[in-house]
Short mmCIF file of C-alpha atoms in Angstrom, two decimals:
data_model
loop_
_atom_site.label_atom_id
_atom_site.label_comp_id
_atom_site.label_asym_id
_atom_site.label_seq_id
_atom_site.Cartn_x
_atom_site.Cartn_y
_atom_site.Cartn_z
CA MET E 33 161.98 -65.88 108.13
CA VAL E 34 164.83 -64.97 110.57
CA LYS E 35 166.28 -68.47 110.19
CA GLN E 36 166.18 -68.30 106.41
CA ALA E 37 167.88 -64.91 106.41
CA PHE E 38 170.57 -66.06 108.70
CA MET E 39 171.27 -69.13 106.56
CA LEU E 40 171.43 -66.94 103.44
CA PHE E 41 173.89 -64.67 105.24
CA ILE E 42 176.10 -67.69 106.09
CA VAL E 43 176.03 -68.86 102.40
CA VAL E 44 176.91 -65.41 101.19
CA LEU E 45 179.79 -65.07 103.61
CA VAL E 46 181.34 -68.46 102.69
CA TRP E 47 180.85 -67.65 99.04
CA THR E 48 182.57 -64.34 99.26
CA LYS E 49 185.62 -65.80 101.03
CA SER E 50 185.86 -68.46 98.40
CA ALA E 51 185.57 -65.95 95.53
CA GLN E 52 188.27 -63.79 97.09
CA ALA E 53 190.60 -66.80 97.28
CA GLN E 54 190.03 -67.72 93.69
CA SER E 55 190.12 -64.14 92.25
CA ASP E 56 193.37 -64.74 90.53
CA LYS E 57 192.45 -68.01 88.97
CA ALA E 58 190.53 -68.86 85.83
CA PHE E 59 186.81 -69.27 86.25
CA ASN E 60 186.19 -72.81 87.19
CA ARG E 61 182.75 -72.82 88.83
CA ILE E 62 180.25 -71.44 86.45
CA VAL E 63 176.50 -71.08 86.70
CA ALA E 64 175.00 -70.87 83.11
CA LEU E 65 171.56 -69.35 82.96
CA ALA E 66 170.49 -70.50 79.44
CA PRO E 67 170.53 -73.72 77.40
CA HIS E 68 172.69 -72.24 74.63
CA ILE E 69 175.30 -71.08 77.09
CA VAL E 70 175.53 -74.68 78.36
CA GLU E 71 175.83 -76.10 74.89
CA ASN E 72 178.51 -73.63 73.84
CA LEU E 73 180.67 -74.33 77.00
CA TYR E 74 180.50 -77.99 76.17
CA ALA E 75 181.27 -77.37 72.68
CA ILE E 76 184.67 -75.75 73.70
CA GLY E 77 185.47 -78.46 76.16
CA ALA E 78 184.49 -76.34 79.29
CA GLY E 79 181.32 -78.31 80.28
CA ASN E 80 182.92 -79.76 83.37
CA LYS E 81 183.21 -76.29 84.75
CA ILE E 82 179.29 -75.82 84.99
CA VAL E 83 177.98 -76.34 88.55
CA GLY E 84 174.46 -75.05 87.95
CA THR E 85 172.04 -74.31 85.22
CA VAL E 86 168.34 -73.88 84.27
CA GLU E 87 165.54 -76.05 83.05
CA TYR E 88 165.64 -77.23 79.53
CA ALA E 89 169.46 -77.25 79.51
CA ASP E 90 169.40 -80.75 78.15
CA TYR E 91 172.26 -81.05 75.58
CA PRO E 92 174.59 -82.79 75.51
CA GLU E 93 173.49 -85.82 77.54
CA ALA E 94 176.01 -84.87 80.37
CA ALA E 95 174.11 -81.56 80.81
CA LYS E 96 171.12 -83.31 82.17
CA LYS E 97 173.07 -84.12 85.34
CA ILE E 98 173.92 -80.45 86.20
CA PRO E 99 171.93 -79.20 89.16
CA ARG E 100 168.95 -76.90 88.37
CA ILE E 101 168.60 -73.50 90.03
CA GLY E 102 165.58 -72.19 88.21
CA GLY E 103 164.17 -71.54 84.73
CA PHE E 104 162.44 -69.06 82.56
CA HIS E 105 160.32 -67.77 85.49
CA GLY E 106 163.31 -66.94 87.62
CA ILE E 107 166.15 -68.39 89.68
CA GLN E 108 166.58 -69.43 93.34
CA LEU E 109 169.25 -67.32 94.70
CA GLU E 110 169.92 -69.62 97.74
CA LYS E 111 170.70 -72.40 95.32
CA VAL E 112 173.01 -70.43 93.20
CA LEU E 113 174.95 -69.22 96.26
CA ALA E 114 175.25 -72.69 97.77
CA LEU E 115 177.02 -73.77 94.64
CA LYS E 116 179.69 -71.12 95.25
CA PRO E 117 180.13 -69.95 91.67
CA ASP E 118 182.99 -67.77 90.67
CA LEU E 119 181.07 -66.75 87.63
CA VAL E 120 177.49 -66.49 86.44
CA ILE E 121 176.82 -66.25 82.65
CA VAL E 122 173.30 -64.77 81.99
CA TRP E 123 171.28 -64.35 78.91
CA GLN E 124 170.59 -60.65 78.54
CA SER E 125 167.19 -61.15 76.73
CA GLY E 126 166.16 -64.35 78.44
CA ASN E 127 166.86 -63.94 82.16
CA LYS E 128 164.94 -61.58 84.55
CA GLU E 129 166.69 -58.26 85.19
CA GLY E 130 165.77 -58.33 88.81
CA ASP E 131 167.61 -61.72 89.22
CA ILE E 132 170.70 -60.46 87.51
CA GLU E 133 170.77 -57.29 89.79
CA LYS E 134 170.55 -59.42 92.84
CA LEU E 135 173.46 -61.43 91.78
CA LYS E 136 175.47 -58.40 91.06
CA SER E 137 174.53 -56.80 94.44
CA LEU E 138 176.10 -59.85 96.12
CA GLY E 139 179.35 -59.27 94.41
CA ILE E 140 179.09 -62.35 92.12
CA PRO E 141 180.82 -61.76 88.80
CA VAL E 142 178.27 -61.70 86.01
CA VAL E 143 178.92 -61.95 82.29
CA TYR E 144 176.21 -61.45 79.54
CA SER E 145 175.47 -63.53 76.54
CA VAL E 146 174.00 -61.14 74.03
CA ALA E 147 173.85 -63.34 70.93
CA LYS E 148 171.06 -62.06 68.56
CA ASP E 149 172.58 -62.85 65.13
CA ILE E 150 174.16 -65.82 63.55
CA HIS E 151 177.60 -64.01 63.42
CA HIS E 152 177.38 -63.49 67.20
CA VAL E 153 177.80 -67.27 67.89
CA PRO E 154 181.46 -67.48 66.96
CA ARG E 155 182.08 -64.31 69.00
CA GLU E 156 180.27 -65.96 72.05
CA LEU E 157 182.60 -69.01 71.63
CA ILE E 158 185.68 -66.80 71.59
CA LYS E 159 184.50 -64.98 74.75
CA LEU E 160 183.73 -68.18 76.60
CA GLY E 161 187.13 -69.47 75.60
CA ARG E 162 188.84 -66.48 77.28
CA LEU E 163 186.75 -66.95 80.42
CA THR E 164 187.51 -70.53 80.87
CA GLY E 165 191.01 -70.93 79.54
CA ARG E 166 189.90 -72.68 76.41
CA GLU E 167 190.96 -70.08 73.89
CA ALA E 168 192.44 -72.51 71.36
CA GLN E 169 189.48 -74.78 71.42
CA ALA E 170 187.09 -71.91 71.17
CA LYS E 171 188.97 -70.45 68.11
CA LEU E 172 188.72 -73.81 66.33
CA LYS E 173 184.96 -74.13 67.02
CA ALA E 174 184.33 -70.46 65.92
CA ASP E 175 186.29 -70.84 62.71
CA LYS E 176 184.54 -74.19 61.83
CA PHE E 177 181.15 -72.57 62.57
CA LEU E 178 181.82 -69.57 60.33
CA SER E 179 183.23 -71.80 57.53
CA ASP E 180 180.14 -74.12 57.69
CA TYR E 181 177.81 -71.14 57.75
CA HIS E 182 179.35 -69.45 54.68
CA ALA E 183 179.30 -72.85 52.79
CA LEU E 184 175.50 -73.05 53.43
CA VAL E 185 174.95 -69.50 52.13
CA GLU E 186 176.99 -70.19 49.09
CA LYS E 187 175.18 -73.40 48.46
CA TYR E 188 171.70 -71.83 48.26
CA LYS E 189 172.33 -68.13 47.23
CA ASN E 190 171.40 -68.57 43.66
CA MET E 191 168.42 -70.90 44.12
CA PRO E 192 164.86 -69.88 43.18
CA SER E 193 163.06 -68.49 46.18
CA LEU E 194 159.95 -69.84 47.88
CA ASP E 195 157.23 -68.02 50.01
CA VAL E 196 157.43 -69.47 53.51
CA PHE E 197 155.38 -69.18 56.68
CA TYR E 198 157.16 -70.12 59.96
CA GLN E 199 154.53 -71.17 62.52
CA LEU E 200 156.42 -70.36 65.69
CA TRP E 201 153.54 -71.15 67.78
CA PRO E 202 149.94 -72.45 67.03
CA SER E 203 147.79 -70.99 69.79
CA PRO E 204 147.74 -68.05 69.88
CA MET E 205 149.31 -68.26 66.34
CA MET E 206 152.64 -66.54 66.26
CA THR E 207 155.34 -66.15 63.61
CA VAL E 208 158.70 -64.25 63.11
CA SER E 209 159.54 -60.93 61.53
CA GLY E 210 162.61 -59.88 59.56
CA LYS E 211 164.12 -58.58 62.88
CA THR E 212 164.75 -62.03 64.29
CA TRP E 213 167.43 -64.72 64.37
CA ILE E 214 164.91 -67.21 62.81
CA HIS E 215 164.35 -64.98 59.79
CA GLN E 216 168.07 -64.88 59.28
CA THR E 217 168.11 -68.75 59.03
CA LEU E 218 165.29 -68.62 56.53
CA SER E 219 167.34 -66.13 54.41
CA THR E 220 170.33 -68.56 54.52
CA CYS E 221 168.12 -71.16 52.85
CA GLN E 222 167.16 -68.52 50.21
CA VAL E 223 163.55 -68.28 50.97
CA ARG E 224 161.07 -65.43 51.64
CA ASN E 225 159.56 -65.01 55.08
CA VAL E 226 156.00 -63.88 54.20
CA PHE E 227 155.78 -61.91 57.53
CA ALA E 228 159.27 -60.30 57.22
CA ASN E 229 157.70 -56.80 57.30
CA ALA E 230 155.77 -57.27 60.62
CA THR E 231 156.48 -54.42 62.99
CA THR E 232 157.18 -56.66 66.02
CA GLU E 233 159.71 -59.43 66.39
CA TYR E 234 157.21 -62.17 67.08
CA PRO E 235 153.91 -61.00 65.91
CA GLN E 236 150.69 -62.70 66.91
CA ILE E 237 148.63 -63.23 63.72
CA SER E 238 145.31 -64.72 62.54
CA LEU E 239 144.57 -67.53 60.20
CA GLU E 240 143.22 -65.07 57.81
CA ASN E 241 146.55 -63.27 57.78
CA VAL E 242 148.23 -66.59 56.76
CA ILE E 243 145.64 -67.24 53.96
CA ALA E 244 146.25 -63.77 52.64
CA LYS E 245 150.00 -64.38 52.34
CA HIS E 246 149.62 -67.52 50.22
CA PRO E 247 152.74 -69.36 51.55
CA GLN E 248 154.16 -72.18 49.47
CA VAL E 249 155.55 -73.92 52.52
CA ILE E 250 154.61 -74.00 56.21
CA ILE E 251 157.38 -74.67 58.61
CA ILE E 252 156.47 -76.20 61.99
CA PRO E 253 159.09 -76.42 64.71
CA ASN E 254 158.87 -79.40 67.04
CA GLU E 255 159.03 -78.12 70.59
CA LYS E 256 160.16 -80.20 73.64
CA ALA E 257 157.56 -79.09 76.18
CA LYS E 258 155.89 -80.74 79.15
CA LYS E 259 152.48 -79.97 77.50
CA GLN E 260 152.47 -80.28 73.77
CA PRO E 261 150.85 -77.33 71.92
CA PRO E 262 147.59 -77.94 69.91
CA LYS E 263 148.03 -78.65 66.26
CA VAL E 264 146.52 -76.43 63.51
CA ASP E 265 144.06 -78.31 61.13
CA TRP E 266 145.67 -76.76 58.11
CA GLY E 267 143.87 -79.31 55.84
CA ARG E 268 140.73 -77.18 56.02
CA TRP E 269 142.30 -74.32 54.09
CA THR E 270 143.22 -75.64 50.67
CA GLU E 271 143.33 -72.07 49.14
CA ILE E 272 146.81 -71.96 50.74
CA PRO E 273 149.32 -73.30 48.23
CA ALA E 274 151.29 -75.08 51.07
CA VAL E 275 148.14 -76.88 52.16
CA LYS E 276 146.96 -77.65 48.54
CA HIS E 277 150.34 -79.29 47.71
CA ASN E 278 150.95 -80.80 51.16
CA GLN E 279 154.28 -78.80 51.66
CA TYR E 280 154.80 -78.92 55.33
CA ILE E 281 158.17 -79.01 56.94
CA GLU E 282 159.01 -80.03 60.56
CA VAL E 283 162.20 -78.68 62.06
CA ASP E 284 163.99 -79.16 65.41
CA ALA E 285 163.22 -76.14 67.55
CA ASP E 286 166.07 -76.89 69.97
CA MET E 287 168.62 -76.54 67.22
CA LEU E 288 167.03 -73.63 65.41
CA HIS E 289 165.86 -71.53 68.46
CA ARG E 290 169.15 -71.76 70.55
CA PHE E 291 172.17 -69.60 69.85
CA SER E 292 174.58 -72.56 69.86
CA THR E 293 176.92 -74.30 67.48
CA ARG E 294 174.18 -76.90 66.87
CA MET E 295 171.99 -74.41 65.14
CA LEU E 296 173.85 -74.94 61.85
CA THR E 297 172.79 -78.56 61.88
CA GLY E 298 169.24 -77.39 62.30
CA VAL E 299 169.56 -74.81 59.53
CA LYS E 300 171.16 -77.37 57.14
CA ASP E 301 168.20 -79.78 57.83
CA MET E 302 165.72 -77.09 57.15
CA CYS E 303 167.41 -75.85 53.98
CA ASP E 304 167.47 -79.49 52.65
CA LYS E 305 163.81 -79.80 53.22
CA LEU E 306 163.00 -76.47 51.75
CA HIS E 307 165.08 -77.44 48.75
CA ALA E 308 162.88 -80.59 48.35
CA SER E 309 159.81 -78.15 48.22
CA ARG E 310 161.64 -75.97 45.77
CA THR E 311 162.27 -79.04 43.50
CA TYR E 312 158.64 -80.03 43.83
CA TYR E 313 157.35 -76.59 42.79
CA GLY E 314 160.00 -76.47 39.96
CA LYS E 315 158.75 -79.73 38.33
CA ARG E 316 155.17 -78.17 38.25
CA THR E 317 156.18 -75.17 36.21
#
């Protein structure tokens, strides 16, 4: 324990001197503590500034080569310090507050990613641009994101709606309420989230709850996980319109669940698939 404490002291001392020497320069050694932060840094041309990140930061391909310093369950402080970062970008709702406070106590500059809304993505890009000296590139990406988003809203805003169940997780079964980012993407596609009025953001529900809502479409996100979740045998419940008419939609969870520029690609794919279901039901009336 004494040896480990001494080594940590040495690493902190070396990092502190390095940080002081670089205090008047742009941030060039960044630890990004969420996959969406990594994606957005690459999107504005600052991916080469990332020296450390977390598990599941796997896009673009180059991101897979970045050293890992932890994941959802926490970070390894010694690994962070050994990378001598001049900035750590944390996810306010995704990283442990204890880890963030430890970083701050060591004098490491910390910036928060606080995206909770589609409109926050371009703001995040602009902020990252200022931090990395990529203002012009960030502005272009932000403007393109907003333009593409508004085009999607315009395309579907007058379409007939559908009642949709978003199966966030199968066991225990969970969905999304109207207080979430995912609900906002559903609204972009002009469909009704049947659990929009739930009191919590990500409510745990029962099969009976789903049956009672009579969704016309069931959306199932594909998760990249080490252990694949069990599948729900929906075919047993033909009283659900989505089951009776075989209206299931699979979507890319990495795109839809990350606060990155790629999410619009995921939303467009989901909207297109939902429109196919809309057309199907339209032909039956």
